[in-house]
mmCIF file of C-alpha atoms in Angstrom:
data_model
loop_
_atom_site.group_PDB
_atom_site.id
_atom_site.type_symbol
_atom_site.label_atom_id
_atom_site.label_comp_id
_atom_site.label_asym_id
_atom_site.label_seq_id
_atom_site.Cartn_x
_atom_site.Cartn_y
_atom_site.Cartn_z
ATOM 1 C CA MET A 1 0.000 0.000 0.000
ATOM 2 C CA SER A 2 1.428 3.373 -0.991
ATOM 3 C CA THR A 3 1.937 6.115 1.595
ATOM 4 C CA TYR A 4 -0.837 8.187 0.027
ATOM 5 C CA ALA A 5 -3.256 5.233 0.051
ATOM 6 C CA GLY A 6 -2.343 4.507 3.671
ATOM 7 C CA TRP A 7 -3.004 8.114 4.631
ATOM 8 C CA THR A 8 -6.418 8.165 2.914
ATOM 9 C CA TYR A 9 -7.365 4.852 4.512
ATOM 10 C CA LYS A 10 -6.496 6.221 7.967
ATOM 11 C CA CYS A 11 -8.575 9.371 7.311
ATOM 12 C CA PHE A 12 -11.469 7.155 6.233
ATOM 13 C CA VAL A 13 -11.278 5.011 9.397
ATOM 14 C CA ILE A 14 -10.948 8.024 11.728
ATOM 15 C CA SER A 15 -13.889 9.795 10.070
ATOM 16 C CA PHE A 16 -16.009 6.654 10.293
ATOM 17 C CA LEU A 17 -15.221 6.273 14.000
ATOM 18 C CA LEU A 18 -16.023 9.944 14.643
ATOM 19 C CA LEU A 19 -19.328 9.495 12.858
ATOM 20 C CA MET A 20 -20.203 6.564 15.095
ATOM 21 C CA ILE A 21 -19.310 8.249 18.419
ATOM 22 C CA VAL A 22 -20.683 11.755 17.858
ATOM 23 C CA LYS A 23 -23.386 12.582 20.412
ATOM 24 C CA VAL A 24 -25.335 15.756 20.830
ATOM 25 C CA GLN A 25 -27.547 15.982 23.897
ATOM 26 C CA ALA A 26 -31.187 17.047 23.686
ATOM 27 C CA GLN A 27 -31.101 18.091 20.027
ATOM 28 C CA ASP A 28 -33.261 16.290 17.513
ATOM 29 C CA GLN A 29 -32.397 16.931 13.864
ATOM 30 C CA ALA A 30 -35.878 16.481 12.409
ATOM 31 C CA ALA A 31 -36.272 16.521 8.651
ATOM 32 C CA VAL A 32 -36.421 20.141 7.451
ATOM 33 C CA PRO A 33 -35.773 21.748 4.054
ATOM 34 C CA LYS A 34 -32.071 22.471 3.584
ATOM 35 C CA ILE A 35 -29.259 22.796 1.101
ATOM 36 C CA SER A 36 -25.723 21.551 1.662
ATOM 37 C CA VAL A 37 -22.405 21.940 -0.114
ATOM 38 C CA GLY A 38 -19.546 19.628 0.678
ATOM 39 C CA PHE A 39 -16.273 17.882 -0.082
ATOM 40 C CA VAL A 40 -16.276 14.199 -1.076
ATOM 41 C CA MET A 41 -13.506 11.584 -0.843
ATOM 42 C CA GLY A 42 -13.838 8.223 -2.575
ATOM 43 C CA PHE A 43 -12.118 4.988 -1.584
ATOM 44 C CA PRO A 44 -12.409 2.380 -4.390
ATOM 45 C CA THR A 45 -13.499 -1.186 -3.611
ATOM 46 C CA GLY A 46 -13.364 -4.484 -5.457
ATOM 47 C CA LYS A 47 -12.043 -4.421 -9.045
ATOM 48 C CA THR A 48 -12.133 -0.605 -8.999
ATOM 49 C CA ALA A 49 -9.384 -0.632 -6.331
ATOM 50 C CA LYS A 50 -7.071 -2.412 -8.794
ATOM 51 C CA THR A 51 -7.222 0.612 -11.125
ATOM 52 C CA TYR A 52 -7.681 3.635 -8.853
ATOM 53 C CA VAL A 53 -6.102 4.731 -5.557
ATOM 54 C CA ASN A 54 -8.741 7.240 -4.459
ATOM 55 C CA GLY A 55 -11.069 9.944 -5.645
ATOM 56 C CA TYR A 56 -12.169 13.388 -4.612
ATOM 57 C CA GLY A 57 -14.749 15.965 -5.564
ATOM 58 C CA ALA A 58 -17.564 18.200 -4.397
ATOM 59 C CA SER A 59 -21.327 17.974 -4.263
ATOM 60 C CA THR A 60 -24.469 19.985 -3.606
ATOM 61 C CA LYS A 61 -27.590 18.448 -2.090
ATOM 62 C CA VAL A 62 -31.096 19.886 -1.762
ATOM 63 C CA GLU A 63 -33.534 18.397 0.750
ATOM 64 C CA LEU A 64 -37.285 18.997 0.625
ATOM 65 C CA ASN A 65 -39.357 18.065 3.653
ATOM 66 C CA PHE A 66 -41.901 15.266 3.080
ATOM 67 C CA THR A 67 -42.796 14.125 6.625
ATOM 68 C CA LYS A 68 -41.466 14.794 10.139
ATOM 69 C CA HIS A 69 -38.557 12.380 9.645
ATOM 70 C CA LEU A 70 -38.281 12.123 5.861
ATOM 71 C CA ASN A 71 -36.774 14.479 3.266
ATOM 72 C CA LEU A 72 -36.748 13.962 -0.495
ATOM 73 C CA THR A 73 -33.295 14.709 -1.925
ATOM 74 C CA GLY A 74 -31.681 15.822 -5.137
ATOM 75 C CA SER A 75 -27.922 16.030 -5.576
ATOM 76 C CA ALA A 76 -25.317 16.869 -8.174
ATOM 77 C CA GLY A 77 -21.554 16.742 -7.902
ATOM 78 C CA TYR A 78 -18.213 16.234 -9.552
ATOM 79 C CA MET A 79 -15.791 13.361 -8.864
ATOM 80 C CA THR A 80 -12.455 12.310 -10.288
ATOM 81 C CA PHE A 81 -10.292 9.312 -9.421
ATOM 82 C CA ARG A 82 -6.492 8.991 -9.405
ATOM 83 C CA TYR A 83 -4.886 6.029 -11.207
ATOM 84 C CA ARG A 84 -2.633 3.649 -9.329
ATOM 85 C CA ASP A 85 1.044 4.272 -10.177
ATOM 86 C CA GLU A 86 1.479 0.919 -11.968
ATOM 87 C CA VAL A 87 -1.684 1.499 -14.049
ATOM 88 C CA LYS A 88 -0.534 4.997 -15.013
ATOM 89 C CA LYS A 89 2.914 3.665 -16.029
ATOM 90 C CA ARG A 90 1.288 0.949 -18.157
ATOM 91 C CA LEU A 91 -0.993 3.505 -19.870
ATOM 92 C CA ASP A 92 1.996 5.818 -20.491
ATOM 93 C CA TYR A 93 3.936 2.904 -22.012
ATOM 94 C CA LEU A 94 1.020 2.067 -24.338
ATOM 95 C CA GLY A 95 0.645 5.720 -25.357
ATOM 96 C CA GLU A 96 -2.806 5.953 -23.803
ATOM 97 C CA PRO A 97 -3.996 9.184 -22.156
ATOM 98 C CA THR A 98 -3.485 9.296 -18.395
ATOM 99 C CA SER A 99 -5.402 12.470 -17.629
ATOM 100 C CA MET A 100 -8.468 11.736 -15.562
ATOM 101 C CA ASN A 101 -11.946 12.408 -16.871
ATOM 102 C CA GLY A 102 -14.356 13.766 -14.320
ATOM 103 C CA VAL A 103 -17.707 12.240 -13.499
ATOM 104 C CA VAL A 104 -20.878 14.226 -12.777
ATOM 105 C CA PRO A 105 -23.298 12.152 -10.680
ATOM 106 C CA ILE A 106 -26.881 13.461 -10.587
ATOM 107 C CA LYS A 107 -29.178 11.614 -8.196
ATOM 108 C CA VAL A 108 -32.557 11.782 -6.434
ATOM 109 C CA GLY A 109 -33.684 9.912 -3.351
ATOM 110 C CA ALA A 110 -34.854 10.040 0.225
ATOM 111 C CA LYS A 111 -33.214 10.740 3.578
ATOM 112 C CA TYR A 112 -34.735 9.399 6.816
ATOM 113 C CA TYR A 113 -33.784 11.131 10.098
ATOM 114 C CA PHE A 114 -33.864 8.938 13.193
ATOM 115 C CA GLU A 115 -34.474 10.468 16.630
ATOM 116 C CA GLY A 116 -31.357 12.468 17.407
ATOM 117 C CA ILE A 117 -28.751 13.405 14.812
ATOM 118 C CA TYR A 118 -28.424 10.227 12.721
ATOM 119 C CA TYR A 119 -29.911 9.500 9.301
ATOM 120 C CA ALA A 120 -30.053 6.885 6.542
ATOM 121 C CA ALA A 121 -30.433 7.788 2.872
ATOM 122 C CA LEU A 122 -30.740 6.140 -0.510
ATOM 123 C CA GLU A 123 -30.211 7.871 -3.852
ATOM 124 C CA ILE A 124 -30.320 6.673 -7.464
ATOM 125 C CA GLY A 125 -29.595 8.447 -10.722
ATOM 126 C CA ALA A 126 -26.968 8.803 -13.434
ATOM 127 C CA ALA A 127 -23.189 9.257 -13.374
ATOM 128 C CA ASN A 128 -22.034 11.047 -16.529
ATOM 129 C CA THR A 129 -18.371 10.699 -17.529
ATOM 130 C CA LEU A 130 -16.920 13.849 -19.084
ATOM 131 C CA GLY A 131 -14.293 13.941 -21.823
ATOM 132 C CA ASP A 132 -13.953 12.364 -25.267
ATOM 133 C CA GLY A 133 -15.998 9.257 -24.542
ATOM 134 C CA LEU A 134 -19.190 10.503 -22.899
ATOM 135 C CA ASN A 135 -20.614 7.589 -20.935
ATOM 136 C CA THR A 136 -23.676 7.460 -18.683
ATOM 137 C CA SER A 137 -23.894 4.904 -15.878
ATOM 138 C CA PHE A 138 -26.682 3.957 -13.491
ATOM 139 C CA ALA A 139 -25.679 5.384 -10.087
ATOM 140 C CA TYR A 140 -26.865 4.210 -6.681
ATOM 141 C CA GLY A 141 -25.733 5.015 -3.174
ATOM 142 C CA PRO A 142 -27.013 4.050 0.291
ATOM 143 C CA THR A 143 -25.711 6.362 3.036
ATOM 144 C CA LEU A 144 -25.469 6.463 6.835
ATOM 145 C CA GLY A 145 -24.636 9.766 8.456
ATOM 146 C CA ALA A 146 -25.065 12.413 11.105
ATOM 147 C CA SER A 147 -26.363 15.972 10.941
ATOM 148 C CA ILE A 148 -24.452 17.802 13.677
ATOM 149 C CA PRO A 149 -26.022 21.139 14.721
ATOM 150 C CA ILE A 150 -23.729 24.174 14.667
ATOM 151 C CA SER A 151 -26.361 26.881 15.174
ATOM 152 C CA LYS A 152 -30.078 27.478 14.609
ATOM 153 C CA HIS A 153 -29.792 27.388 10.803
ATOM 154 C CA TYR A 154 -26.464 25.610 10.193
ATOM 155 C CA SER A 155 -25.322 22.039 10.629
ATOM 156 C CA ALA A 156 -22.367 19.899 9.621
ATOM 157 C CA ASP A 157 -23.362 16.880 7.576
ATOM 158 C CA LEU A 158 -21.043 13.878 7.801
ATOM 159 C CA GLY A 159 -22.085 10.956 5.596
ATOM 160 C CA LEU A 160 -20.534 7.601 4.753
ATOM 161 C CA ARG A 161 -21.869 5.808 1.685
ATOM 162 C CA TYR A 162 -21.259 2.947 -0.660
ATOM 163 C CA GLU A 163 -21.700 4.102 -4.247
ATOM 164 C CA GLY A 164 -21.773 2.204 -7.504
ATOM 165 C CA TRP A 165 -21.824 3.347 -11.127
ATOM 166 C CA LYS A 166 -22.919 0.497 -13.413
ATOM 167 C CA SER A 167 -22.841 0.583 -17.230
ATOM 168 C CA SER A 168 -22.293 -1.809 -20.123
ATOM 169 C CA ALA A 169 -18.557 -0.969 -19.882
ATOM 170 C CA GLY A 170 -18.365 -2.286 -16.305
ATOM 171 C CA GLN A 171 -18.804 -0.986 -12.785
ATOM 172 C CA VAL A 172 -17.028 1.521 -10.558
ATOM 173 C CA SER A 173 -17.645 1.082 -6.836
ATOM 174 C CA PHE A 174 -16.323 2.960 -3.837
ATOM 175 C CA PHE A 175 -16.947 4.046 -0.283
ATOM 176 C CA GLY A 176 -17.551 7.769 -0.147
ATOM 177 C CA LEU A 177 -17.062 10.147 2.734
ATOM 178 C CA ARG A 178 -18.856 13.515 2.493
ATOM 179 C CA LEU A 179 -18.309 16.443 4.829
ATOM 180 C CA ALA A 180 -20.704 19.294 4.131
ATOM 181 C CA LEU A 181 -22.147 22.489 5.545
ATOM 182 C CA ALA A 182 -25.957 22.467 5.519
ATOM 183 C CA ILE A 183 -28.092 25.605 5.655
ATOM 184 C CA SER A 184 -31.715 25.428 6.742
ATOM 185 C CA GLY A 185 -34.245 28.222 6.417
ATOM 186 C CA ALA A 186 -36.820 26.468 8.582
ATOM 187 C CA LYS A 187 -37.263 27.289 12.252
ATOM 188 C CA LYS A 188 -36.499 24.422 14.608
#
């Protein structure tokens, strides 16, 4: 495992543990309309991990209140993955391009808030690869996370998800970690 891969794995584990132990007393994060903007890190799994070391990007998510504990969601983002060194060397040797094409995932779904700060979400949609060979994949992503209150209208959103992009060309799968700032206009 490269030093960079080891560092990203440690960040992933620490963030996951923080997500599991965060506790906020007497504050219930009920489902309310909000918008969030955040940073995303991707940690490839399965066959994807043989090609890519990690990924990074940004995303925006809009949540519309449906019931007391349920929000409907819509999200759009940008992700790119970094080739493993040996894959990049092989592509260079073959004269293939080694610049990374970005991917724009656009998804809709639902986010259920449990009592307290924790939530579970599921989104589906399309992941569109940018560049010369435009490719659209079916995207899906179940998420577990926490909405940590900062003030009356702001919260930090920390989510851990498994995401897959499936097309006729194959599948990309990864664990994603999203850290975002959410802004709510609703009174709590």
